[in-house]
Amino acid sequence: QVQLVESGGGLVQAGGSLRLSCAASGSIFSIKVMAWYRQAPGKQRELVASINSGTSTNYADSVKGRFTISGDHANRTWYLQMNSLKPEDTAVYYCNSDITSRERYSFRYWGQGTQVTVSS
């Protein structure tokens, strides 16, 4: 059984910063991609940032220059540092990962989500 557990969401004023963390645990053989998605009320879930098992990163245009994704593969944890937050960043943030279990099953896992609210 694989689990992703997020932490670090909360309420912040516009211009402020938050750091989200996601820890993977369970029967894990390898992690291919670590990513963050978000879903605002009434909108579709969207990719915010991703990092692969190397150091290659990808960002949504709306967060480039403000958000930074990083990964600690040894500890199976990844982070999203969010700076210069805007009210439009308000959403539930989900961590996501393509994980191969020790039994060699590959699956895309999701965390439970953490609320980020940015007040104007």
Short mmCIF file of N, CA, C and O in Angstrom, two decimals:
data_model
loop_
_atom_site.label_atom_id
_atom_site.label_comp_id
_atom_site.label_asym_id
_atom_site.label_seq_id
_atom_site.Cartn_x
_atom_site.Cartn_y
_atom_site.Cartn_z
N GLN A 1 0.84 -1.19 0.00
CA GLN A 1 0.00 0.00 0.00
C GLN A 1 0.88 1.24 0.00
O GLN A 1 1.83 1.33 0.78
N VAL A 2 0.59 2.16 -0.90
CA VAL A 2 1.35 3.41 -1.01
C VAL A 2 0.45 4.56 -0.58
O VAL A 2 -0.72 4.62 -0.94
N GLN A 3 1.03 5.47 0.17
CA GLN A 3 0.28 6.66 0.58
C GLN A 3 1.09 7.91 0.31
O GLN A 3 2.31 7.92 0.45
N LEU A 4 0.39 8.98 -0.04
CA LEU A 4 0.99 10.31 -0.15
C LEU A 4 0.31 11.20 0.87
O LEU A 4 -0.92 11.28 0.90
N VAL A 5 1.11 11.85 1.69
CA VAL A 5 0.56 12.71 2.74
C VAL A 5 1.13 14.11 2.56
O VAL A 5 2.34 14.31 2.58
N GLU A 6 0.21 15.08 2.42
CA GLU A 6 0.62 16.47 2.21
C GLU A 6 0.54 17.24 3.51
O GLU A 6 -0.23 16.91 4.42
N SER A 7 1.30 18.32 3.55
CA SER A 7 1.21 19.25 4.67
C SER A 7 1.67 20.63 4.19
O SER A 7 2.31 20.75 3.15
N GLY A 8 1.32 21.64 4.97
CA GLY A 8 1.84 22.97 4.70
C GLY A 8 0.86 23.99 4.14
O GLY A 8 1.22 25.14 3.94
N GLY A 9 -0.36 23.60 3.88
CA GLY A 9 -1.33 24.56 3.37
C GLY A 9 -1.75 25.53 4.46
O GLY A 9 -1.36 25.42 5.62
N GLY A 10 -2.56 26.52 4.08
CA GLY A 10 -3.05 27.47 5.05
C GLY A 10 -3.53 28.75 4.41
O GLY A 10 -3.74 28.82 3.20
N LEU A 11 -3.70 29.75 5.27
CA LEU A 11 -4.17 31.07 4.84
C LEU A 11 -3.00 32.05 4.87
O LEU A 11 -2.27 32.12 5.86
N VAL A 12 -2.85 32.80 3.79
CA VAL A 12 -1.75 33.76 3.70
C VAL A 12 -2.23 34.98 2.93
O VAL A 12 -3.13 34.88 2.10
N GLN A 13 -1.64 36.11 3.23
CA GLN A 13 -1.98 37.33 2.49
C GLN A 13 -1.27 37.36 1.14
O GLN A 13 -0.21 36.74 0.98
N ALA A 14 -1.85 38.07 0.22
CA ALA A 14 -1.22 38.23 -1.08
C ALA A 14 0.20 38.76 -0.92
O ALA A 14 0.45 39.64 -0.10
N GLY A 15 1.11 38.18 -1.70
CA GLY A 15 2.50 38.54 -1.59
C GLY A 15 3.29 37.66 -0.64
O GLY A 15 4.53 37.72 -0.62
N GLY A 16 2.59 36.87 0.13
CA GLY A 16 3.24 36.00 1.10
C GLY A 16 3.73 34.71 0.48
O GLY A 16 3.65 34.50 -0.74
N SER A 17 4.22 33.83 1.36
CA SER A 17 4.81 32.56 0.92
C SER A 17 4.28 31.40 1.74
O SER A 17 3.89 31.56 2.91
N LEU A 18 4.24 30.24 1.11
CA LEU A 18 3.93 28.99 1.78
C LEU A 18 4.80 27.89 1.18
O LEU A 18 5.21 27.99 0.02
N ARG A 19 5.05 26.87 1.97
CA ARG A 19 5.79 25.71 1.48
C ARG A 19 4.98 24.46 1.73
O ARG A 19 4.64 24.16 2.88
N LEU A 20 4.66 23.75 0.67
CA LEU A 20 3.93 22.50 0.77
C LEU A 20 4.92 21.34 0.75
O LEU A 20 5.94 21.40 0.07
N SER A 21 4.59 20.29 1.50
CA SER A 21 5.39 19.08 1.51
C SER A 21 4.52 17.89 1.19
O SER A 21 3.33 17.87 1.52
N CYS A 22 5.11 16.89 0.56
CA CYS A 22 4.41 15.64 0.27
C CYS A 22 5.36 14.50 0.55
O CYS A 22 6.47 14.47 0.01
N ALA A 23 4.94 13.59 1.39
CA ALA A 23 5.76 12.44 1.74
C ALA A 23 5.09 11.16 1.25
O ALA A 23 3.90 10.94 1.53
N ALA A 24 5.86 10.35 0.56
CA ALA A 24 5.36 9.06 0.08
C ALA A 24 5.84 7.96 1.01
O ALA A 24 6.99 7.97 1.45
N SER A 25 4.96 7.03 1.31
CA SER A 25 5.33 5.91 2.18
C SER A 25 4.66 4.65 1.69
O SER A 25 3.71 4.67 0.93
N GLY A 26 5.20 3.51 2.18
CA GLY A 26 4.60 2.23 1.81
C GLY A 26 5.57 1.37 1.02
O GLY A 26 6.77 1.55 1.06
N SER A 27 4.99 0.45 0.26
CA SER A 27 5.76 -0.53 -0.49
C SER A 27 6.22 0.08 -1.83
O SER A 27 5.64 -0.17 -2.87
N ILE A 28 7.28 0.85 -1.77
CA ILE A 28 7.74 1.62 -2.93
C ILE A 28 9.04 1.06 -3.47
O ILE A 28 10.00 0.90 -2.72
N PHE A 29 9.06 0.79 -4.76
CA PHE A 29 10.29 0.39 -5.44
C PHE A 29 10.97 1.60 -6.07
O PHE A 29 12.17 1.78 -5.93
N SER A 30 10.19 2.42 -6.76
CA SER A 30 10.78 3.60 -7.40
C SER A 30 9.71 4.66 -7.62
O SER A 30 8.52 4.36 -7.71
N ILE A 31 10.19 5.89 -7.66
CA ILE A 31 9.31 7.04 -7.95
C ILE A 31 9.81 7.69 -9.21
O ILE A 31 10.97 8.11 -9.28
N LYS A 32 8.94 7.78 -10.21
CA LYS A 32 9.35 8.31 -11.51
C LYS A 32 9.15 9.82 -11.59
O LYS A 32 10.02 10.55 -12.02
N VAL A 33 7.99 10.27 -11.18
CA VAL A 33 7.65 11.69 -11.29
C VAL A 33 6.98 12.14 -10.00
O VAL A 33 6.17 11.42 -9.42
N MET A 34 7.36 13.33 -9.54
CA MET A 34 6.71 13.95 -8.40
C MET A 34 6.06 15.23 -8.93
O MET A 34 6.71 15.98 -9.67
N ALA A 35 4.84 15.47 -8.54
CA ALA A 35 4.14 16.62 -9.11
C ALA A 35 3.17 17.23 -8.11
O ALA A 35 2.81 16.61 -7.11
N TRP A 36 2.79 18.47 -8.41
CA TRP A 36 1.74 19.16 -7.67
C TRP A 36 0.66 19.61 -8.66
O TRP A 36 0.99 20.18 -9.70
N TYR A 37 -0.58 19.38 -8.30
CA TYR A 37 -1.73 19.87 -9.05
C TYR A 37 -2.54 20.75 -8.11
O TYR A 37 -2.36 20.73 -6.90
N ARG A 38 -3.44 21.52 -8.70
CA ARG A 38 -4.37 22.30 -7.88
C ARG A 38 -5.73 22.36 -8.55
O ARG A 38 -5.83 22.24 -9.76
N GLN A 39 -6.74 22.56 -7.72
CA GLN A 39 -8.10 22.69 -8.23
C GLN A 39 -8.81 23.79 -7.47
O GLN A 39 -9.00 23.69 -6.25
N ALA A 40 -9.16 24.83 -8.19
CA ALA A 40 -9.93 25.93 -7.62
C ALA A 40 -11.42 25.64 -7.77
O ALA A 40 -11.81 24.87 -8.65
N PRO A 41 -12.25 26.26 -6.95
CA PRO A 41 -13.70 26.02 -7.04
C PRO A 41 -14.23 26.31 -8.44
O PRO A 41 -13.94 27.36 -9.02
N GLY A 42 -14.96 25.36 -8.99
CA GLY A 42 -15.55 25.54 -10.30
C GLY A 42 -14.60 25.37 -11.46
O GLY A 42 -14.99 25.59 -12.62
N LYS A 43 -13.36 24.99 -11.18
CA LYS A 43 -12.37 24.82 -12.25
C LYS A 43 -11.84 23.41 -12.28
O LYS A 43 -11.95 22.67 -11.31
N GLN A 44 -11.24 23.05 -13.42
CA GLN A 44 -10.64 21.74 -13.54
C GLN A 44 -9.32 21.69 -12.80
O GLN A 44 -8.65 22.71 -12.60
N ARG A 45 -8.94 20.49 -12.39
CA ARG A 45 -7.64 20.30 -11.76
C ARG A 45 -6.56 20.57 -12.81
O ARG A 45 -6.66 20.11 -13.96
N GLU A 46 -5.51 21.29 -12.39
CA GLU A 46 -4.45 21.63 -13.33
C GLU A 46 -3.08 21.31 -12.74
O GLU A 46 -2.89 21.39 -11.52
N LEU A 47 -2.15 21.00 -13.62
CA LEU A 47 -0.78 20.75 -13.21
C LEU A 47 -0.12 22.07 -12.85
O LEU A 47 -0.18 23.04 -13.62
N VAL A 48 0.49 22.10 -11.68
CA VAL A 48 1.22 23.28 -11.23
C VAL A 48 2.71 23.14 -11.53
O VAL A 48 3.34 24.03 -12.10
N ALA A 49 3.28 22.01 -11.12
CA ALA A 49 4.71 21.79 -11.31
C ALA A 49 5.01 20.31 -11.20
O ALA A 49 4.28 19.58 -10.51
N SER A 50 6.09 19.89 -11.84
CA SER A 50 6.51 18.49 -11.73
C SER A 50 8.03 18.42 -11.79
O SER A 50 8.70 19.31 -12.33
N ILE A 51 8.55 17.32 -11.23
CA ILE A 51 9.98 17.06 -11.27
C ILE A 51 10.16 15.56 -11.46
O ILE A 51 9.48 14.77 -10.82
N ASN A 52 11.08 15.18 -12.33
CA ASN A 52 11.27 13.74 -12.56
C ASN A 52 12.36 13.20 -11.65
O ASN A 52 12.87 13.91 -10.78
N SER A 53 12.72 11.96 -11.87
CA SER A 53 13.69 11.30 -10.99
C SER A 53 15.07 11.91 -11.10
O SER A 53 15.93 11.65 -10.26
N GLY A 54 15.27 12.73 -12.10
CA GLY A 54 16.51 13.50 -12.18
C GLY A 54 16.27 14.87 -11.59
O GLY A 54 15.84 14.98 -10.46
N THR A 55 16.50 15.88 -12.34
CA THR A 55 16.27 17.23 -11.86
C THR A 55 15.44 18.06 -12.83
O THR A 55 15.33 19.27 -12.69
N SER A 56 14.89 17.41 -13.83
CA SER A 56 14.11 18.14 -14.83
C SER A 56 12.78 18.59 -14.25
O SER A 56 12.03 17.78 -13.70
N THR A 57 12.48 19.87 -14.37
CA THR A 57 11.25 20.43 -13.81
C THR A 57 10.38 21.03 -14.90
O THR A 57 10.86 21.37 -15.98
N ASN A 58 9.11 21.14 -14.57
CA ASN A 58 8.14 21.71 -15.49
C ASN A 58 7.15 22.53 -14.67
O ASN A 58 6.73 22.08 -13.58
N TYR A 59 6.78 23.72 -15.17
CA TYR A 59 5.88 24.60 -14.43
C TYR A 59 4.76 25.11 -15.32
O TYR A 59 4.95 25.35 -16.51
N ALA A 60 3.62 25.32 -14.71
CA ALA A 60 2.56 26.03 -15.40
C ALA A 60 3.00 27.48 -15.61
O ALA A 60 3.70 28.05 -14.76
N ASP A 61 2.58 28.06 -16.71
CA ASP A 61 2.99 29.43 -17.01
C ASP A 61 2.58 30.40 -15.90
O ASP A 61 3.30 31.36 -15.60
N SER A 62 1.46 30.13 -15.27
CA SER A 62 0.93 31.04 -14.26
C SER A 62 1.77 31.10 -12.99
O SER A 62 1.62 32.02 -12.18
N VAL A 63 2.66 30.12 -12.79
CA VAL A 63 3.45 30.09 -11.56
C VAL A 63 4.94 30.23 -11.80
O VAL A 63 5.72 30.29 -10.85
N LYS A 64 5.35 30.27 -13.05
CA LYS A 64 6.78 30.37 -13.36
C LYS A 64 7.38 31.62 -12.72
O LYS A 64 6.80 32.71 -12.80
N GLY A 65 8.53 31.43 -12.09
CA GLY A 65 9.20 32.55 -11.44
C GLY A 65 8.74 32.79 -10.02
O GLY A 65 9.36 33.57 -9.29
N ARG A 66 7.64 32.15 -9.62
CA ARG A 66 7.11 32.34 -8.26
C ARG A 66 7.16 31.04 -7.44
O ARG A 66 7.38 31.08 -6.23
N PHE A 67 6.93 29.92 -8.09
CA PHE A 67 6.91 28.63 -7.41
C PHE A 67 8.15 27.82 -7.78
O PHE A 67 8.64 27.90 -8.91
N THR A 68 8.61 27.02 -6.83
CA THR A 68 9.74 26.14 -7.08
C THR A 68 9.43 24.75 -6.53
O THR A 68 9.09 24.62 -5.35
N ILE A 69 9.56 23.74 -7.38
CA ILE A 69 9.39 22.36 -6.94
C ILE A 69 10.76 21.75 -6.71
O ILE A 69 11.71 22.01 -7.46
N SER A 70 10.87 20.96 -5.66
CA SER A 70 12.12 20.25 -5.39
C SER A 70 11.78 18.88 -4.83
O SER A 70 10.69 18.69 -4.27
N GLY A 71 12.73 17.97 -4.97
CA GLY A 71 12.48 16.62 -4.53
C GLY A 71 13.65 16.04 -3.76
O GLY A 71 14.80 16.27 -4.12
N ASP A 72 13.34 15.34 -2.72
CA ASP A 72 14.33 14.58 -1.95
C ASP A 72 14.01 13.12 -2.20
O ASP A 72 13.22 12.50 -1.48
N HIS A 73 14.63 12.55 -3.24
CA HIS A 73 14.27 11.20 -3.64
C HIS A 73 14.65 10.17 -2.59
O HIS A 73 13.95 9.16 -2.42
N ALA A 74 15.72 10.40 -1.87
CA ALA A 74 16.16 9.45 -0.85
C ALA A 74 15.11 9.32 0.25
O ALA A 74 14.86 8.23 0.76
N ASN A 75 14.49 10.45 0.59
CA ASN A 75 13.48 10.44 1.65
C ASN A 75 12.06 10.40 1.09
O ASN A 75 11.09 10.52 1.85
N ARG A 76 11.93 10.31 -0.24
CA ARG A 76 10.61 10.18 -0.89
C ARG A 76 9.70 11.33 -0.50
O ARG A 76 8.51 11.13 -0.18
N THR A 77 10.26 12.50 -0.51
CA THR A 77 9.52 13.70 -0.15
C THR A 77 9.76 14.76 -1.20
O THR A 77 10.88 14.89 -1.69
N TRP A 78 8.72 15.51 -1.53
CA TRP A 78 8.92 16.63 -2.42
C TRP A 78 8.16 17.84 -1.91
O TRP A 78 7.27 17.74 -1.05
N TYR A 79 8.57 18.99 -2.41
CA TYR A 79 8.13 20.25 -1.87
C TYR A 79 7.69 21.20 -2.97
O TYR A 79 8.13 21.09 -4.12
N LEU A 80 6.84 22.11 -2.59
CA LEU A 80 6.47 23.20 -3.48
C LEU A 80 6.62 24.50 -2.69
O LEU A 80 5.82 24.76 -1.78
N GLN A 81 7.65 25.26 -3.01
CA GLN A 81 7.84 26.57 -2.39
C GLN A 81 7.07 27.59 -3.22
O GLN A 81 7.33 27.74 -4.42
N MET A 82 6.13 28.26 -2.57
CA MET A 82 5.27 29.21 -3.28
C MET A 82 5.53 30.60 -2.74
O MET A 82 5.28 30.88 -1.56
N ASN A 83 6.04 31.47 -3.58
CA ASN A 83 6.34 32.86 -3.22
C ASN A 83 5.45 33.80 -4.02
O ASN A 83 4.88 33.43 -5.03
N SER A 84 5.38 35.03 -3.54
CA SER A 84 4.59 36.06 -4.22
C SER A 84 3.19 35.56 -4.55
O SER A 84 2.69 35.69 -5.67
N LEU A 85 2.55 34.97 -3.57
CA LEU A 85 1.24 34.37 -3.79
C LEU A 85 0.19 35.41 -4.15
O LEU A 85 0.23 36.55 -3.66
N LYS A 86 -0.73 34.98 -5.00
CA LYS A 86 -1.80 35.84 -5.48
C LYS A 86 -3.15 35.22 -5.11
O LYS A 86 -3.24 33.99 -4.93
N PRO A 87 -4.20 36.01 -5.00
CA PRO A 87 -5.51 35.44 -4.69
C PRO A 87 -5.92 34.34 -5.68
O PRO A 87 -6.59 33.38 -5.28
N GLU A 88 -5.50 34.46 -6.91
CA GLU A 88 -5.86 33.43 -7.90
C GLU A 88 -5.11 32.11 -7.70
O GLU A 88 -5.40 31.14 -8.39
N ASP A 89 -4.17 32.08 -6.77
CA ASP A 89 -3.52 30.82 -6.42
C ASP A 89 -4.35 30.02 -5.42
O ASP A 89 -4.00 28.88 -5.09
N THR A 90 -5.42 30.60 -4.93
CA THR A 90 -6.29 29.91 -3.98
C THR A 90 -6.87 28.65 -4.61
O THR A 90 -7.47 28.70 -5.69
N ALA A 91 -6.67 27.52 -3.96
CA ALA A 91 -7.12 26.23 -4.49
C ALA A 91 -6.78 25.14 -3.48
O ALA A 91 -6.07 25.38 -2.50
N VAL A 92 -7.29 23.96 -3.75
CA VAL A 92 -6.82 22.77 -3.05
C VAL A 92 -5.65 22.22 -3.86
O VAL A 92 -5.77 22.00 -5.07
N TYR A 93 -4.54 22.01 -3.20
CA TYR A 93 -3.33 21.53 -3.84
C TYR A 93 -3.16 20.04 -3.53
O TYR A 93 -3.25 19.62 -2.37
N TYR A 94 -2.88 19.28 -4.58
CA TYR A 94 -2.72 17.84 -4.46
C TYR A 94 -1.32 17.44 -4.92
O TYR A 94 -0.87 17.88 -5.98
N CYS A 95 -0.68 16.58 -4.15
CA CYS A 95 0.54 15.99 -4.67
C CYS A 95 0.19 14.72 -5.42
O CYS A 95 -0.85 14.10 -5.19
N ASN A 96 1.05 14.38 -6.31
CA ASN A 96 0.78 13.32 -7.29
C ASN A 96 2.10 12.68 -7.65
O ASN A 96 3.12 13.35 -7.75
N SER A 97 2.06 11.35 -7.85
CA SER A 97 3.32 10.71 -8.20
C SER A 97 3.06 9.41 -8.95
O SER A 97 2.14 8.67 -8.63
N ASP A 98 3.92 9.15 -9.93
CA ASP A 98 3.94 7.86 -10.62
C ASP A 98 4.92 6.97 -9.86
O ASP A 98 6.12 7.22 -9.87
N ILE A 99 4.37 5.95 -9.22
CA ILE A 99 5.16 5.10 -8.33
C ILE A 99 5.06 3.65 -8.75
O ILE A 99 3.97 3.17 -9.09
N THR A 100 6.20 2.97 -8.72
CA THR A 100 6.23 1.51 -8.92
C THR A 100 6.42 0.86 -7.55
O THR A 100 7.36 1.20 -6.83
N SER A 101 5.53 -0.04 -7.23
CA SER A 101 5.61 -0.72 -5.93
C SER A 101 6.67 -1.80 -5.96
O SER A 101 7.19 -2.17 -7.01
N ARG A 102 6.99 -2.32 -4.78
CA ARG A 102 7.95 -3.43 -4.70
C ARG A 102 7.44 -4.67 -5.45
O ARG A 102 8.21 -5.50 -5.87
N GLU A 103 6.12 -4.74 -5.58
CA GLU A 103 5.53 -5.85 -6.34
C GLU A 103 5.56 -5.57 -7.84
O GLU A 103 5.03 -6.36 -8.63
N ARG A 104 6.15 -4.38 -8.22
CA ARG A 104 6.36 -3.99 -9.61
C ARG A 104 5.08 -3.57 -10.31
O ARG A 104 4.97 -3.65 -11.52
N TYR A 105 4.11 -3.11 -9.50
CA TYR A 105 2.93 -2.48 -10.10
C TYR A 105 3.17 -0.98 -10.17
O TYR A 105 3.58 -0.38 -9.18
N SER A 106 2.86 -0.39 -11.31
CA SER A 106 3.02 1.05 -11.48
C SER A 106 1.65 1.71 -11.48
O SER A 106 0.73 1.23 -12.15
N PHE A 107 1.57 2.80 -10.76
CA PHE A 107 0.27 3.45 -10.60
C PHE A 107 0.49 4.92 -10.30
O PHE A 107 1.55 5.32 -9.80
N ARG A 108 -0.50 5.74 -10.62
CA ARG A 108 -0.44 7.16 -10.28
C ARG A 108 -1.22 7.39 -8.99
O ARG A 108 -2.42 7.12 -8.93
N TYR A 109 -0.54 7.88 -8.01
CA TYR A 109 -1.14 8.08 -6.69
C TYR A 109 -1.38 9.56 -6.44
O TYR A 109 -0.64 10.43 -6.93
N TRP A 110 -2.40 9.83 -5.61
CA TRP A 110 -2.77 11.19 -5.23
C TRP A 110 -2.79 11.34 -3.72
O TRP A 110 -3.17 10.41 -3.01
N GLY A 111 -2.39 12.52 -3.26
CA GLY A 111 -2.56 12.85 -1.87
C GLY A 111 -4.00 13.28 -1.60
O GLY A 111 -4.81 13.37 -2.52
N GLN A 112 -4.29 13.59 -0.35
CA GLN A 112 -5.65 13.93 0.04
C GLN A 112 -6.00 15.38 -0.24
O GLN A 112 -7.17 15.75 -0.21
N GLY A 113 -5.02 16.19 -0.51
CA GLY A 113 -5.23 17.60 -0.82
C GLY A 113 -5.03 18.48 0.40
O GLY A 113 -5.33 18.08 1.53
N THR A 114 -4.52 19.67 0.17
CA THR A 114 -4.35 20.65 1.24
C THR A 114 -4.80 22.01 0.72
O THR A 114 -4.47 22.40 -0.41
N GLN A 115 -5.57 22.71 1.52
CA GLN A 115 -6.15 23.98 1.10
C GLN A 115 -5.13 25.11 1.22
O GLN A 115 -4.49 25.28 2.26
N VAL A 116 -5.02 25.89 0.16
CA VAL A 116 -4.23 27.11 0.17
C VAL A 116 -5.18 28.26 -0.15
O VAL A 116 -5.84 28.25 -1.19
N THR A 117 -5.24 29.22 0.75
CA THR A 117 -6.11 30.38 0.56
C THR A 117 -5.25 31.65 0.64
O THR A 117 -4.54 31.85 1.62
N VAL A 118 -5.35 32.46 -0.40
CA VAL A 118 -4.59 33.71 -0.45
C VAL A 118 -5.58 34.86 -0.42
O VAL A 118 -6.41 35.01 -1.31
N SER A 119 -5.47 35.67 0.62
CA SER A 119 -6.39 36.80 0.77
C SER A 119 -5.78 38.06 0.13
O SER A 119 -4.58 38.25 0.13
N SER A 120 -6.68 38.89 -0.37
CA SER A 120 -6.20 40.11 -1.05
C SER A 120 -6.09 41.27 -0.08
O SER A 120 -6.49 41.19 1.07
#
